[in-house]
Short mmCIF file of C-alpha atoms in Angstrom, two decimals:
data_model
loop_
_atom_site.label_atom_id
_atom_site.label_comp_id
_atom_site.label_asym_id
_atom_site.label_seq_id
_atom_site.Cartn_x
_atom_site.Cartn_y
_atom_site.Cartn_z
CA MET V 1 46.37 -44.19 -100.21
CA LYS V 2 44.95 -42.41 -103.25
CA GLY V 3 42.01 -41.09 -101.23
CA ARG V 4 44.36 -39.92 -98.50
CA LYS V 5 46.45 -38.04 -101.06
CA ASN V 6 43.36 -36.26 -102.40
CA VAL V 7 42.45 -35.11 -98.88
CA ASP V 8 45.99 -33.80 -98.35
CA ASP V 9 45.90 -31.99 -101.70
CA GLN V 10 42.62 -30.28 -100.78
CA ALA V 11 43.99 -29.20 -97.41
CA LEU V 12 47.15 -27.92 -99.08
CA SER V 13 45.16 -25.97 -101.67
CA ALA V 14 43.33 -24.15 -98.85
CA LEU V 15 46.62 -22.62 -97.69
CA PRO V 16 47.66 -19.20 -98.99
CA GLN V 17 50.05 -19.40 -101.92
CA GLY V 18 52.89 -17.97 -99.86
CA LEU V 19 52.69 -20.79 -97.30
CA GLN V 20 52.66 -23.40 -100.04
CA THR V 21 55.77 -22.20 -101.84
CA HIS V 22 57.88 -20.61 -99.09
CA SER V 23 59.46 -22.23 -96.08
CA VAL V 24 61.27 -21.00 -92.99
CA LEU V 25 63.37 -24.17 -92.96
CA PRO V 26 66.89 -24.22 -94.43
CA ASP V 27 67.64 -25.62 -97.88
CA ASN V 28 68.90 -28.94 -96.45
CA ARG V 29 65.52 -29.68 -94.85
CA SER V 30 64.20 -33.19 -95.16
CA ALA V 31 60.85 -34.21 -96.61
CA LEU V 32 59.66 -35.10 -93.11
CA GLU V 33 60.53 -31.64 -91.79
CA ARG V 34 58.76 -29.99 -94.73
CA GLY V 35 55.72 -32.19 -94.19
CA LEU V 36 55.56 -31.23 -90.52
CA GLU V 37 55.81 -27.57 -91.48
CA LEU V 38 52.93 -27.84 -93.94
CA ALA V 39 50.82 -29.83 -91.45
CA LEU V 40 51.32 -27.18 -88.78
CA ALA V 41 50.55 -24.44 -91.29
CA ARG V 42 47.29 -26.17 -92.23
CA GLN V 43 46.28 -26.46 -88.59
CA LEU V 44 47.03 -22.82 -87.86
CA ASN V 45 45.33 -21.63 -91.04
CA GLY V 46 42.18 -23.56 -90.13
CA ILE V 47 41.73 -21.67 -86.84
CA GLU V 48 39.24 -18.84 -87.13
CA HIS V 49 40.79 -15.49 -86.28
CA PRO V 50 39.54 -14.50 -82.80
CA PHE V 51 40.16 -10.78 -83.46
CA PRO V 52 39.61 -10.20 -87.20
CA ASP V 53 39.48 -6.39 -86.84
CA LEU V 54 42.33 -6.03 -84.37
CA LEU V 55 44.77 -4.27 -86.74
CA ASN V 56 42.16 -2.34 -88.71
CA GLY V 57 42.15 1.23 -87.48
CA LYS V 58 38.64 1.85 -88.80
CA THR V 59 36.91 -1.12 -87.20
CA THR V 60 38.95 -2.01 -84.11
CA SER V 61 37.75 -0.91 -80.69
CA ASN V 62 38.78 2.49 -79.35
CA ALA V 63 40.69 0.78 -76.54
CA ASN V 64 43.11 -0.73 -79.08
CA LEU V 65 43.86 2.51 -80.92
CA PRO V 66 46.65 3.77 -78.59
CA TYR V 67 48.55 0.47 -78.99
CA LEU V 68 48.25 0.59 -82.77
CA ALA V 69 49.40 4.21 -82.70
CA ALA V 70 52.50 3.22 -80.72
CA GLU V 71 53.20 0.33 -83.10
CA ARG V 72 52.95 2.66 -86.12
CA GLN V 73 55.10 5.33 -84.43
CA LEU V 74 52.61 8.18 -84.57
CA THR V 75 54.23 11.27 -83.10
CA VAL V 76 51.06 13.38 -82.97
CA TRP V 77 48.90 11.08 -80.89
CA ASP V 78 46.53 12.84 -78.51
CA GLU V 79 44.04 10.99 -76.34
CA ASN V 80 41.81 14.09 -76.31
CA ASP V 81 41.19 13.95 -80.06
CA GLU V 82 37.82 12.95 -81.43
CA PRO V 83 37.44 9.19 -82.06
CA HIS V 84 37.20 9.59 -85.85
CA ILE V 85 40.49 11.55 -85.96
CA LYS V 86 42.28 8.84 -83.98
CA GLN V 87 40.86 6.21 -86.33
CA ASN V 88 42.04 8.22 -89.34
CA LEU V 89 45.54 8.61 -87.93
CA VAL V 90 45.92 4.91 -87.20
CA SER V 91 44.36 3.62 -90.43
CA GLN V 92 46.35 6.02 -92.66
CA ALA V 93 49.68 5.81 -90.79
CA TRP V 94 51.39 3.27 -93.09
CA GLU V 95 50.12 4.96 -96.25
CA VAL V 96 51.37 8.36 -95.04
CA LYS V 97 54.79 6.86 -94.31
CA ARG V 98 54.86 5.11 -97.67
CA LEU V 99 54.19 8.40 -99.46
CA GLY V 100 56.43 10.43 -97.16
CA GLY V 101 58.17 13.36 -98.84
CA THR V 102 55.53 13.71 -101.56
CA ARG V 103 52.54 15.99 -101.98
CA GLY V 104 50.26 12.93 -101.87
CA GLY V 105 51.68 11.96 -98.49
CA LEU V 106 51.18 15.47 -97.12
CA LYS V 107 47.57 15.56 -98.33
CA LYS V 108 46.89 12.24 -96.58
CA ALA V 109 48.60 13.49 -93.43
CA LEU V 110 46.39 16.58 -93.41
CA ALA V 111 43.28 14.53 -94.18
CA SER V 112 44.07 12.28 -91.21
CA LEU V 113 43.74 15.33 -88.97
CA ASP V 114 40.42 16.26 -90.63
CA PHE V 115 41.81 18.94 -92.95
CA ASP V 116 41.21 19.53 -96.64
CA SER V 117 44.14 21.13 -98.41
CA GLU V 118 45.63 22.52 -101.58
CA ILE V 119 49.38 22.04 -102.07
CA THR V 120 51.15 24.05 -104.76
CA PRO V 121 54.83 23.38 -105.63
CA TRP V 122 57.24 26.22 -106.33
CA TYR V 123 57.22 25.77 -110.12
CA ARG V 124 53.44 26.32 -110.26
CA LEU V 125 53.36 29.47 -108.17
CA GLN V 126 52.66 32.84 -109.76
CA GLU V 127 55.71 34.33 -108.07
CA GLN V 128 58.62 34.85 -110.43
CA ASN V 129 61.32 34.39 -107.78
CA ALA V 130 59.91 31.27 -106.10
CA LYS V 131 62.65 29.16 -104.54
CA PRO V 132 63.08 25.54 -105.61
CA TYR V 133 61.65 22.87 -103.33
CA PHE V 134 59.14 25.30 -101.87
CA LEU V 135 55.59 24.15 -101.10
CA ASP V 136 52.65 26.42 -100.45
CA ILE V 137 50.00 24.64 -98.38
CA VAL V 138 46.53 26.07 -97.84
CA ALA V 139 44.48 24.02 -95.37
CA TRP V 140 41.03 24.32 -93.85
CA LYS V 141 38.91 22.21 -91.55
CA LYS V 142 36.52 19.82 -93.25
CA GLY V 143 33.01 21.16 -93.27
CA ASN V 144 34.39 24.71 -92.78
CA ARG V 145 34.41 24.21 -89.04
CA ALA V 146 36.22 26.59 -86.72
CA LEU V 147 39.91 25.84 -86.16
CA ASP V 148 41.05 24.85 -82.70
CA MET V 149 44.31 26.75 -82.28
CA SER V 150 45.48 24.24 -79.66
CA LYS V 151 45.81 21.69 -82.48
CA LEU V 152 47.95 23.96 -84.66
CA HIS V 153 51.30 22.76 -83.27
CA LYS V 154 50.30 19.16 -83.83
CA LEU V 155 49.40 19.93 -87.43
CA GLN V 156 52.74 21.64 -88.03
CA ARG V 157 54.64 18.77 -86.43
CA TYR V 158 52.89 16.17 -88.57
CA ILE V 159 53.75 18.14 -91.70
CA GLN V 160 57.40 18.38 -90.64
CA ASP V 161 57.49 14.62 -89.97
CA ASN V 162 56.23 13.74 -93.45
CA LYS V 163 57.73 16.35 -95.75
CA SER V 164 60.98 15.92 -97.61
CA GLU V 165 64.06 17.22 -95.80
CA ARG V 166 64.88 19.59 -98.63
CA ASP V 167 61.39 21.08 -98.85
CA ASP V 168 60.44 24.42 -97.32
CA VAL V 169 56.77 24.63 -96.44
CA SER V 170 54.49 27.64 -96.03
CA LEU V 171 51.25 26.78 -94.23
CA SER V 172 48.19 29.00 -94.48
CA LEU V 173 45.04 28.16 -92.55
CA MET V 174 41.70 29.29 -93.86
CA PHE V 175 38.25 29.47 -92.38
CA GLY V 176 35.36 29.09 -94.77
CA VAL V 177 31.88 30.47 -94.42
CA GLU V 178 28.94 28.92 -96.20
CA THR V 179 25.55 30.46 -96.70
CA GLN V 180 22.48 29.61 -98.70
CA LEU V 181 20.10 31.91 -100.56
CA GLY V 182 16.71 30.66 -101.52
CA LEU V 183 14.30 32.27 -103.99
CA ALA V 184 10.82 30.92 -104.50
CA GLY V 185 7.90 32.07 -106.61
CA ALA V 186 4.42 30.91 -107.36
CA ALA V 187 1.88 31.62 -110.10
CA ALA V 188 -1.87 31.13 -109.76
CA PRO V 189 -3.76 29.71 -112.74
CA VAL V 190 -6.18 32.07 -114.54
CA THR V 191 -9.77 31.76 -113.32
CA ASN V 192 -12.64 32.80 -115.63
CA VAL V 193 -16.16 33.35 -114.30
CA VAL V 194 -19.03 33.25 -116.85
CA ALA V 195 -22.71 33.72 -115.95
CA THR V 196 -25.00 31.21 -117.69
CA GLU V 197 -28.83 31.06 -117.68
CA SER V 198 -30.83 27.92 -118.54
CA THR V 199 -34.22 26.37 -117.88
CA ALA V 200 -34.40 23.19 -115.87
CA THR V 201 -37.32 20.77 -116.07
CA MET V 202 -37.99 17.71 -113.97
CA TRP V 203 -37.99 14.41 -115.73
CA PRO V 204 -41.33 12.58 -116.02
CA MET V 205 -42.32 10.44 -113.10
CA PRO V 206 -42.46 6.72 -113.82
CA HIS V 207 -45.72 4.73 -114.16
CA LEU V 208 -46.12 1.71 -111.96
CA ALA V 209 -48.46 -1.16 -112.81
CA ALA V 210 -49.30 -3.87 -110.29
CA LYS V 211 -51.69 -6.81 -110.03
CA LEU V 212 -53.37 -7.94 -106.83
CA THR V 213 -55.02 -11.33 -106.41
CA LEU V 214 -57.43 -12.13 -103.56
CA GLY V 215 -58.49 -15.67 -102.87
CA GLY V 216 -60.90 -17.26 -100.48
CA GLY V 217 -62.58 -20.57 -100.21
CA ALA V 218 -64.53 -23.03 -98.22
CA ILE V 219 -64.59 -26.77 -98.45
CA PRO V 220 -66.61 -27.46 -100.47
CA PRO V 221 -67.04 -25.33 -102.72
CA THR V 222 -64.00 -23.12 -103.73
CA ASN V 223 -64.43 -19.61 -105.16
CA MET V 224 -61.59 -17.55 -106.76
CA THR V 225 -61.87 -13.86 -107.73
CA TYR V 226 -59.28 -11.92 -109.78
CA VAL V 227 -58.89 -8.19 -109.25
CA SER V 228 -56.79 -6.01 -111.62
CA ALA V 229 -55.64 -2.53 -110.42
CA GLN V 230 -53.36 0.18 -111.85
CA ALA V 231 -51.65 2.88 -109.79
CA VAL V 232 -50.09 6.06 -111.15
CA THR V 233 -47.53 8.08 -109.15
#
């Protein structure tokens, strides 16, 4: 029984903390009912998720994006948008709603549609007679790309959906131009030419000494003659 209890404790420890401490059963549940609930939770928790990326807007398949957009109540969904914009809208939808009515929420909403932005509240404007709850938004396409005017109404609608009811918004769209200027230079090292005269002599040739031995004989007798020679090159 002790070994069985250790196995049950290990299985229970593998459950998330929420499933260990919380129950969907009423307060008058019996120990048997609670045990059955934990056993079922262990079995379900041990099943590998067949679609681990199903609810992740960044990694799920493009075919699932429209269903996630409907679940997250996106009012600016357009099937003709680029895939990365649809992924941004779906993955940022809950965060945009959580920050709704704030400048952070508006920046995320604009970023979801591939816009960089600067949002200035009324009390930071240079105008002396700026009205309270006024926001000045300057937005431009990321990468300074050209703005598709057909998407303008969608951008305005998404801002209206996520701003505070009391806020008045002024939207200015900008188009940036980038250019590059290159300047290069090179310097050659100084070269000095000096005429020099000198006398060259060949080194002495080496001397080679060799010995040559000739031998001849008949049986019997045997004669041997030594010859010594020296060659000079």
